[in-house]
């Protein structure tokens, strides 16, 4: 067995420390060979200076401690959406009793995609060794963000030596996709010419006579809807909440194959569109599910519960394009979790035989196909031709050239 001998690496000393040591040796030699009060005074001054620098190096910025607080504006704990800014407050505490003139704080914010942003600012600590740094991030896009180790740099009051310390103050947050408010989706309208056999019979979901719970009174509620027992018990007006008629479930299928998208902005438009549709489904109490078709299909079954919808939204935070697998194979791998007779809504920039084949496949499975086409904004003629072909085949289609146009398009309006 060979014995491996590891050499102990000596700490690297800066040129100023070597210079200070040389000065101290010279003063010592001057005292030994010359003597006198002057030599004693010089050696004492250099020795005291060295002791001061040594204490600052041990008990100063090298042992810095702190904590971090994150907020959006003035409200803590809010959900962040793309385009929002985060306010960061970093509190520092320096052990020891020797004052420092200033501290340079260097922060690095990293995104799950590998991007990073650097922030640098100075803090003047108080006599007790505490300081606070507040800054604001730029407008952030969808993703998971976290702060790397914080580096603190300081100098002594003479500016002779530089001392560095690292602080691990955890700070992680998630930014949800950008969304727009959709007031109405034409998919469930009986007057729509493209409505399939599984669509509902009314534009809005009618209430049944089955009581589902109690809610706060809303101005305009009928007198017969008031729940008198709950009103007397709580001291505030309460109304009866009735169950709604069932509607077909909706599955949103997101195409995540990189070769299908022209650039990253087009993919972000697809993610923002599907996030906006999820929010619409939550407001309208629709059973909306999600399937992200990448290398394999990741399926979230349709649900009206807010917690399930939040799971889908947080899944969209970290979603990214993939270069492997096929769209059809990914959807087929998760089709067993699709409810029967559901709306099959494909969100994809494809306008070729692959998209048409997938929509036909959904039709043969008893689902009502629909295509939300994420356009490029350059080939308007081809886009209109694709929409026209879908209409001739009895398939509902929506052309979304931009996120701002999504509410108009989904409501059946024209741009």
Coordinates of C-alpha atoms in Angstrom, one line a residue:
X1 CA 0.0 0.0 0.0
X2 CA 1.4 3.4 -1.0
X3 CA 1.3 6.1 1.6
X4 CA 0.2 9.4 0.3
X5 CA 1.7 12.3 2.0
X6 CA -0.2 15.6 1.8
X7 CA 1.7 18.7 2.2
X8 CA 0.1 21.3 4.4
X9 CA -0.4 24.5 2.4
X10 CA 0.7 27.6 4.1
X11 CA -1.7 30.5 4.0
X12 CA -0.8 33.1 1.4
X13 CA 0.2 36.4 2.9
X14 CA -0.3 39.7 1.1
X15 CA 2.5 42.0 0.1
X16 CA 1.5 44.5 2.8
X17 CA 1.8 41.9 5.6
X18 CA 5.3 41.0 4.4
X19 CA 6.2 44.7 4.3
X20 CA 4.9 45.2 7.8
X21 CA 6.9 42.2 9.0
X22 CA 10.0 43.6 7.4
X23 CA 9.5 46.9 9.1
X24 CA 9.1 45.2 12.4
X25 CA 12.3 43.3 11.9
X26 CA 14.1 46.4 10.9
X27 CA 12.9 48.2 14.0
X28 CA 14.0 45.3 16.2
X29 CA 17.5 45.4 14.7
X30 CA 17.6 49.1 15.1
X31 CA 16.7 48.6 18.9
X32 CA 19.3 45.9 19.3
X33 CA 22.2 47.7 17.6
X34 CA 21.4 51.3 18.2
X35 CA 19.3 51.5 21.3
X36 CA 17.7 54.6 22.7
X37 CA 14.2 55.9 23.3
X38 CA 13.6 56.5 19.5
X39 CA 14.1 52.8 18.7
X40 CA 11.9 51.7 21.6
X41 CA 9.2 54.0 20.5
X42 CA 9.3 52.9 16.8
X43 CA 9.3 49.2 17.8
X44 CA 6.4 49.8 20.2
X45 CA 4.3 51.6 17.5
X46 CA 4.9 48.9 14.9
X47 CA 4.1 46.2 17.4
X48 CA 0.8 47.9 18.5
X49 CA -0.1 48.4 14.9
X50 CA 0.5 44.7 14.1
X51 CA -1.6 43.6 17.2
X52 CA -4.4 45.9 16.1
X53 CA -4.4 44.4 12.5
X54 CA -4.3 40.9 13.9
X55 CA -7.3 41.5 16.2
X56 CA -9.3 43.1 13.3
X57 CA -8.5 40.2 11.1
X58 CA -9.7 37.7 13.7
X59 CA -12.8 39.3 15.1
X60 CA -14.0 41.6 12.3
X61 CA -15.6 40.9 9.0
X62 CA -14.3 37.3 8.9
X63 CA -16.9 36.3 11.5
X64 CA -19.8 38.4 10.1
X65 CA -23.3 37.1 10.7
X66 CA -26.7 38.2 9.4
X67 CA -30.2 37.5 8.1
X68 CA -32.2 38.3 5.0
X69 CA -35.7 39.4 4.4
X70 CA -37.5 39.4 1.0
X71 CA -40.6 41.3 0.1
X72 CA -42.6 42.5 -2.9
X73 CA -43.2 46.2 -2.3
X74 CA -44.4 46.5 1.3
X75 CA -46.3 43.2 1.5
X76 CA -44.5 40.1 2.8
X77 CA -45.5 36.7 1.6
X78 CA -47.1 37.7 -1.7
X79 CA -47.0 35.5 -4.8
X80 CA -44.6 36.9 -7.3
X81 CA -45.4 37.0 -11.0
X82 CA -43.1 37.7 -13.9
X83 CA -42.3 41.4 -14.2
X84 CA -42.3 42.0 -10.4
X85 CA -39.4 43.2 -8.4
X86 CA -38.2 41.9 -5.0
X87 CA -37.0 44.1 -2.2
X88 CA -34.1 42.6 -0.3
X89 CA -33.1 43.7 3.2
X90 CA -29.8 42.2 4.6
X91 CA -29.0 42.8 8.3
X92 CA -25.4 42.4 9.3
X93 CA -23.8 41.9 12.7
X94 CA -20.0 42.1 13.3
X95 CA -18.6 40.5 16.4
X96 CA -15.9 42.3 18.3
X97 CA -15.4 45.7 19.8
X98 CA -13.1 47.4 17.2
X99 CA -14.9 49.7 14.8
X100 CA -14.7 49.3 11.0
X101 CA -14.9 52.3 8.6
X102 CA -17.1 50.5 6.0
X103 CA -18.1 47.1 4.6
X104 CA -18.5 46.3 0.9
X105 CA -21.2 43.7 0.4
X106 CA -21.3 41.7 -2.8
X107 CA -24.5 39.7 -3.5
X108 CA -25.1 37.2 -6.3
X109 CA -28.7 36.2 -7.3
X110 CA -28.9 33.0 -9.4
X111 CA -31.7 31.6 -11.5
X112 CA -32.5 27.9 -12.1
X113 CA -31.5 28.4 -15.7
X114 CA -28.0 29.4 -14.8
X115 CA -28.3 33.1 -15.2
X116 CA -27.0 35.3 -12.4
X117 CA -27.1 39.0 -11.3
X118 CA -24.5 40.7 -9.1
X119 CA -25.2 43.5 -6.6
X120 CA -22.5 45.5 -4.8
X121 CA -22.9 48.2 -2.2
X122 CA -21.2 49.6 0.9
X123 CA -22.5 49.7 4.5
X124 CA -21.2 51.9 7.3
X125 CA -21.6 49.8 10.5
X126 CA -22.6 51.4 13.8
X127 CA -20.4 51.5 16.9
X128 CA -22.1 48.2 18.0
X129 CA -21.1 46.5 14.8
X130 CA -24.5 46.3 13.1
X131 CA -25.5 47.4 9.7
X132 CA -28.3 47.1 7.2
X133 CA -28.3 46.9 3.4
X134 CA -31.5 47.3 1.3
X135 CA -31.7 47.0 -2.5
X136 CA -34.1 46.1 -5.2
X137 CA -33.8 43.5 -7.9
X138 CA -34.6 44.2 -11.5
X139 CA -37.9 43.0 -13.1
X140 CA -37.7 39.2 -12.9
X141 CA -39.0 36.6 -15.3
X142 CA -40.5 33.2 -14.5
X143 CA -38.3 30.8 -12.5
X144 CA -36.7 29.8 -9.2
X145 CA -34.2 32.2 -7.7
X146 CA -31.8 31.9 -4.8
X147 CA -29.0 34.0 -3.3
X148 CA -25.5 32.5 -3.3
X149 CA -23.0 33.1 -0.4
X150 CA -22.6 36.8 0.4
X151 CA -19.1 38.2 0.4
X152 CA -18.2 41.0 2.8
X153 CA -15.0 43.0 2.3
X154 CA -13.5 45.6 4.7
X155 CA -10.3 47.5 5.6
X156 CA -8.9 48.7 8.8
X157 CA -9.1 52.3 9.8
X158 CA -5.6 52.9 8.3
X159 CA -6.5 51.3 5.0
X160 CA -3.5 48.9 5.2
X161 CA -5.0 45.5 4.9
X162 CA -8.2 44.1 3.3
X163 CA -10.2 41.5 5.1
X164 CA -12.8 39.2 3.6
X165 CA -15.6 37.2 5.1
X166 CA -18.5 35.1 3.8
X167 CA -22.1 35.1 5.0
X168 CA -24.6 32.4 4.3
X169 CA -28.0 34.1 4.6
X170 CA -30.6 31.9 2.8
X171 CA -32.9 33.6 0.4
X172 CA -35.0 31.6 -2.1
X173 CA -38.2 32.6 -3.9
X174 CA -40.2 31.6 -7.0
X175 CA -41.6 33.8 -9.7
X176 CA -44.8 32.6 -11.3
X177 CA -45.4 33.0 -15.0
X178 CA -46.8 36.2 -16.4
X179 CA -50.6 36.1 -16.8
X180 CA -53.5 38.3 -18.1
X181 CA -57.1 38.4 -17.1
X182 CA -59.4 36.5 -19.4
X183 CA -63.0 37.6 -18.9
X184 CA -64.6 34.9 -21.0
X185 CA -63.5 31.7 -22.9
X186 CA -65.6 30.8 -25.9
X187 CA -64.8 27.1 -25.6
X188 CA -68.0 26.4 -23.5
X189 CA -70.4 28.5 -25.5
X190 CA -73.3 26.6 -27.0
X191 CA -73.6 29.4 -29.7
X192 CA -70.0 28.7 -30.9
X193 CA -70.1 27.0 -34.3
X194 CA -67.1 24.9 -33.3
X195 CA -68.6 23.6 -30.1
X196 CA -68.3 19.8 -29.9
X197 CA -70.9 17.3 -28.6
X198 CA -69.4 17.4 -25.1
X199 CA -69.9 21.1 -24.6
X200 CA -72.4 22.4 -22.0
X201 CA -75.8 23.7 -22.9
X202 CA -75.5 27.1 -21.4
X203 CA -72.9 29.9 -21.5
X204 CA -72.6 29.9 -17.7
X205 CA -72.9 27.1 -15.3
X206 CA -76.3 27.0 -13.7
X207 CA -76.8 26.4 -10.1
X208 CA -78.6 23.3 -8.7
X209 CA -80.9 23.1 -5.7
X210 CA -78.2 21.3 -3.7
X211 CA -76.7 23.5 -1.0
X212 CA -72.9 23.3 -1.0
X213 CA -72.1 25.7 1.9
X214 CA -72.4 29.3 3.1
X215 CA -70.7 32.3 1.7
X216 CA -70.6 36.1 2.4
X217 CA -73.6 38.1 1.2
X218 CA -73.1 39.8 -2.1
X219 CA -75.2 42.9 -3.0
X220 CA -77.9 41.7 -5.3
X221 CA -78.5 38.3 -3.8
X222 CA -82.2 37.3 -3.6
X223 CA -84.0 37.4 -0.3
X224 CA -84.6 33.6 -0.5
X225 CA -80.8 33.0 -0.6
X226 CA -80.1 34.4 2.8
X227 CA -79.0 31.8 5.3
X228 CA -80.6 33.1 8.5
X229 CA -79.0 30.7 11.0
X230 CA -75.4 31.5 9.8
X231 CA -76.3 35.2 9.7
X232 CA -77.5 35.1 13.4
X233 CA -74.5 33.0 14.5
X234 CA -71.8 35.2 12.9
X235 CA -73.5 38.6 13.1
X236 CA -72.9 39.3 9.4
X237 CA -75.1 38.6 6.3
X238 CA -74.5 35.2 4.8
X239 CA -76.0 33.6 1.7
X240 CA -76.5 30.0 0.7
X241 CA -73.9 28.5 -1.8
X242 CA -75.4 26.0 -4.2
X243 CA -73.6 23.4 -6.3
X244 CA -73.2 24.0 -10.0
X245 CA -74.0 21.8 -12.9
X246 CA -71.2 19.6 -14.0
X247 CA -69.2 20.6 -17.2
X248 CA -66.8 18.6 -19.2
X249 CA -63.3 18.5 -17.8
X250 CA -60.5 20.4 -19.7
X251 CA -57.0 19.2 -20.3
X252 CA -54.4 21.8 -21.2
X253 CA -51.5 20.2 -23.1
X254 CA -48.3 22.2 -23.3
X255 CA -45.8 21.5 -26.1
X256 CA -42.3 21.8 -24.5
X257 CA -40.1 20.6 -27.5
X258 CA -37.4 23.1 -28.3
X259 CA -37.3 22.5 -32.0
X260 CA -41.0 23.6 -32.3
X261 CA -40.2 27.1 -31.0
X262 CA -38.4 29.9 -32.8
X263 CA -37.0 31.5 -29.7
X264 CA -37.3 31.6 -25.9
X265 CA -39.9 34.4 -26.0
X266 CA -42.3 32.3 -28.0
X267 CA -42.1 29.5 -25.4
X268 CA -42.6 32.1 -22.6
X269 CA -45.8 33.2 -24.4
X270 CA -47.0 29.6 -24.4
X271 CA -46.3 29.2 -20.7
X272 CA -48.0 32.5 -19.9
X273 CA -51.0 31.6 -22.0
X274 CA -51.5 28.3 -20.2
X275 CA -51.1 30.0 -16.8
X276 CA -53.8 32.5 -17.8
X277 CA -56.1 29.7 -18.8
X278 CA -55.5 28.0 -15.4
X279 CA -56.5 31.2 -13.6
X280 CA -59.6 31.5 -15.7
X281 CA -60.6 27.9 -14.8
X282 CA -60.1 28.6 -11.2
X283 CA -62.4 31.7 -11.3
X284 CA -65.1 29.9 -13.2
X285 CA -64.8 26.7 -11.1
X286 CA -63.9 24.6 -14.1
X287 CA -62.2 21.3 -13.8
X288 CA -58.9 22.1 -15.6
X289 CA -55.9 19.8 -15.8
X290 CA -52.4 20.1 -17.2
X291 CA -50.2 17.9 -19.2
X292 CA -46.6 19.1 -20.1
X293 CA -45.4 17.1 -23.1
X294 CA -41.6 16.8 -23.0
X295 CA -39.5 13.7 -23.0
X296 CA -42.5 12.1 -21.2
X297 CA -45.9 13.4 -20.3
X298 CA -46.4 15.0 -16.8
X299 CA -50.1 15.0 -16.0
X300 CA -52.1 16.8 -13.4
X301 CA -55.7 15.6 -13.4
X302 CA -58.5 18.2 -13.7
X303 CA -59.6 19.6 -10.4
X304 CA -61.5 22.6 -9.1
X305 CA -59.5 22.8 -5.9
X306 CA -57.2 25.8 -5.4
X307 CA -54.4 23.7 -4.0
X308 CA -54.2 21.5 -7.1
X309 CA -54.2 24.6 -9.3
X310 CA -51.3 26.1 -7.3
X311 CA -49.4 22.8 -7.9
X312 CA -49.9 23.3 -11.6
X313 CA -48.8 26.9 -11.5
X314 CA -45.6 26.0 -9.5
X315 CA -44.9 23.2 -12.0
X316 CA -44.9 25.9 -14.7
X317 CA -42.3 27.9 -12.8
X318 CA -39.5 25.4 -13.5
X319 CA -40.7 24.1 -16.8
X320 CA -38.2 24.3 -19.7
X321 CA -37.9 23.1 -23.3
X322 CA -36.5 19.7 -24.1
X323 CA -34.7 18.4 -27.2
X324 CA -35.6 14.8 -26.8
X325 CA -38.7 12.7 -27.4
X326 CA -41.8 13.4 -29.6
X327 CA -45.0 15.3 -28.9
X328 CA -47.3 12.3 -29.7
X329 CA -45.3 9.8 -27.6
X330 CA -45.3 12.2 -24.6
X331 CA -49.1 12.7 -24.8
X332 CA -49.8 9.0 -25.3
X333 CA -47.7 8.1 -22.2
X334 CA -50.1 10.0 -20.0
X335 CA -53.4 9.6 -21.8
X336 CA -54.7 7.1 -19.2
X337 CA -55.0 9.9 -16.7
X338 CA -57.1 12.0 -19.2
X339 CA -60.8 12.0 -18.2
X340 CA -63.3 10.6 -20.8
X341 CA -65.0 13.2 -23.0
X342 CA -62.8 16.1 -21.9
X343 CA -61.7 19.1 -23.9
X344 CA -58.3 18.5 -25.3
X345 CA -56.6 21.9 -25.6
X346 CA -53.2 21.9 -27.3
X347 CA -51.0 24.9 -26.7
X348 CA -48.2 24.7 -29.4
X349 CA -46.6 26.7 -32.2
X350 CA -47.0 23.7 -34.6
X351 CA -49.2 24.1 -37.7
X352 CA -48.3 21.0 -39.6
X353 CA -49.2 17.4 -39.9
X354 CA -47.9 16.7 -36.3
X355 CA -50.4 19.0 -34.7
X356 CA -53.2 17.8 -37.0
X357 CA -52.4 14.2 -36.3
X358 CA -52.5 14.8 -32.5
X359 CA -55.8 16.6 -32.8
X360 CA -57.3 13.8 -34.8
X361 CA -56.0 11.3 -32.3
X362 CA -57.7 13.2 -29.5
X363 CA -60.9 13.1 -31.5
X364 CA -60.8 9.4 -32.0
X365 CA -60.4 9.0 -28.2
X366 CA -63.7 10.7 -27.6
X367 CA -62.2 14.1 -26.6
X368 CA -63.1 17.5 -28.1
X369 CA -59.9 18.8 -29.7
X370 CA -58.9 22.5 -29.6
X371 CA -55.7 24.2 -30.7
X372 CA -54.3 27.4 -29.1
X373 CA -51.7 28.3 -31.8
X374 CA -48.8 30.4 -30.5
X375 CA -47.9 32.5 -33.6
X376 CA -44.6 34.0 -34.6
X377 CA -46.1 37.3 -35.8
X378 CA -44.3 37.1 -39.1
X379 CA -46.2 34.7 -41.3
X380 CA -49.8 36.1 -41.0
X381 CA -51.0 34.5 -44.2
X382 CA -49.9 31.0 -43.2
X383 CA -51.4 31.5 -39.8
X384 CA -54.8 32.4 -41.3
X385 CA -54.6 29.4 -43.6
X386 CA -54.0 27.1 -40.6
X387 CA -57.0 28.5 -38.7
X388 CA -59.2 28.2 -41.8
X389 CA -58.2 24.5 -42.2
X390 CA -59.0 23.8 -38.6
X391 CA -62.5 25.3 -39.0
X392 CA -63.2 23.2 -42.0
X393 CA -62.4 20.1 -40.0
X394 CA -64.6 21.2 -37.1
X395 CA -61.8 21.9 -34.7
X396 CA -61.8 25.0 -32.6
X397 CA -58.7 27.1 -33.1
X398 CA -57.3 30.3 -31.5
X399 CA -54.4 32.3 -32.9
X400 CA -52.4 34.0 -30.1
X401 CA -49.7 36.4 -31.5
X402 CA -49.1 38.0 -28.1
X403 CA -50.1 37.8 -24.5
X404 CA -52.0 41.1 -24.6
X405 CA -54.3 39.7 -27.4
X406 CA -55.1 36.5 -25.5
X407 CA -58.3 37.8 -23.8
X408 CA -59.7 39.0 -27.1
X409 CA -58.8 35.9 -28.9
X410 CA -60.2 33.5 -26.3
X411 CA -63.5 35.5 -26.1
X412 CA -64.1 35.0 -29.8
X413 CA -63.1 38.5 -30.8
X414 CA -61.0 39.5 -33.8
X415 CA -57.7 41.4 -33.8

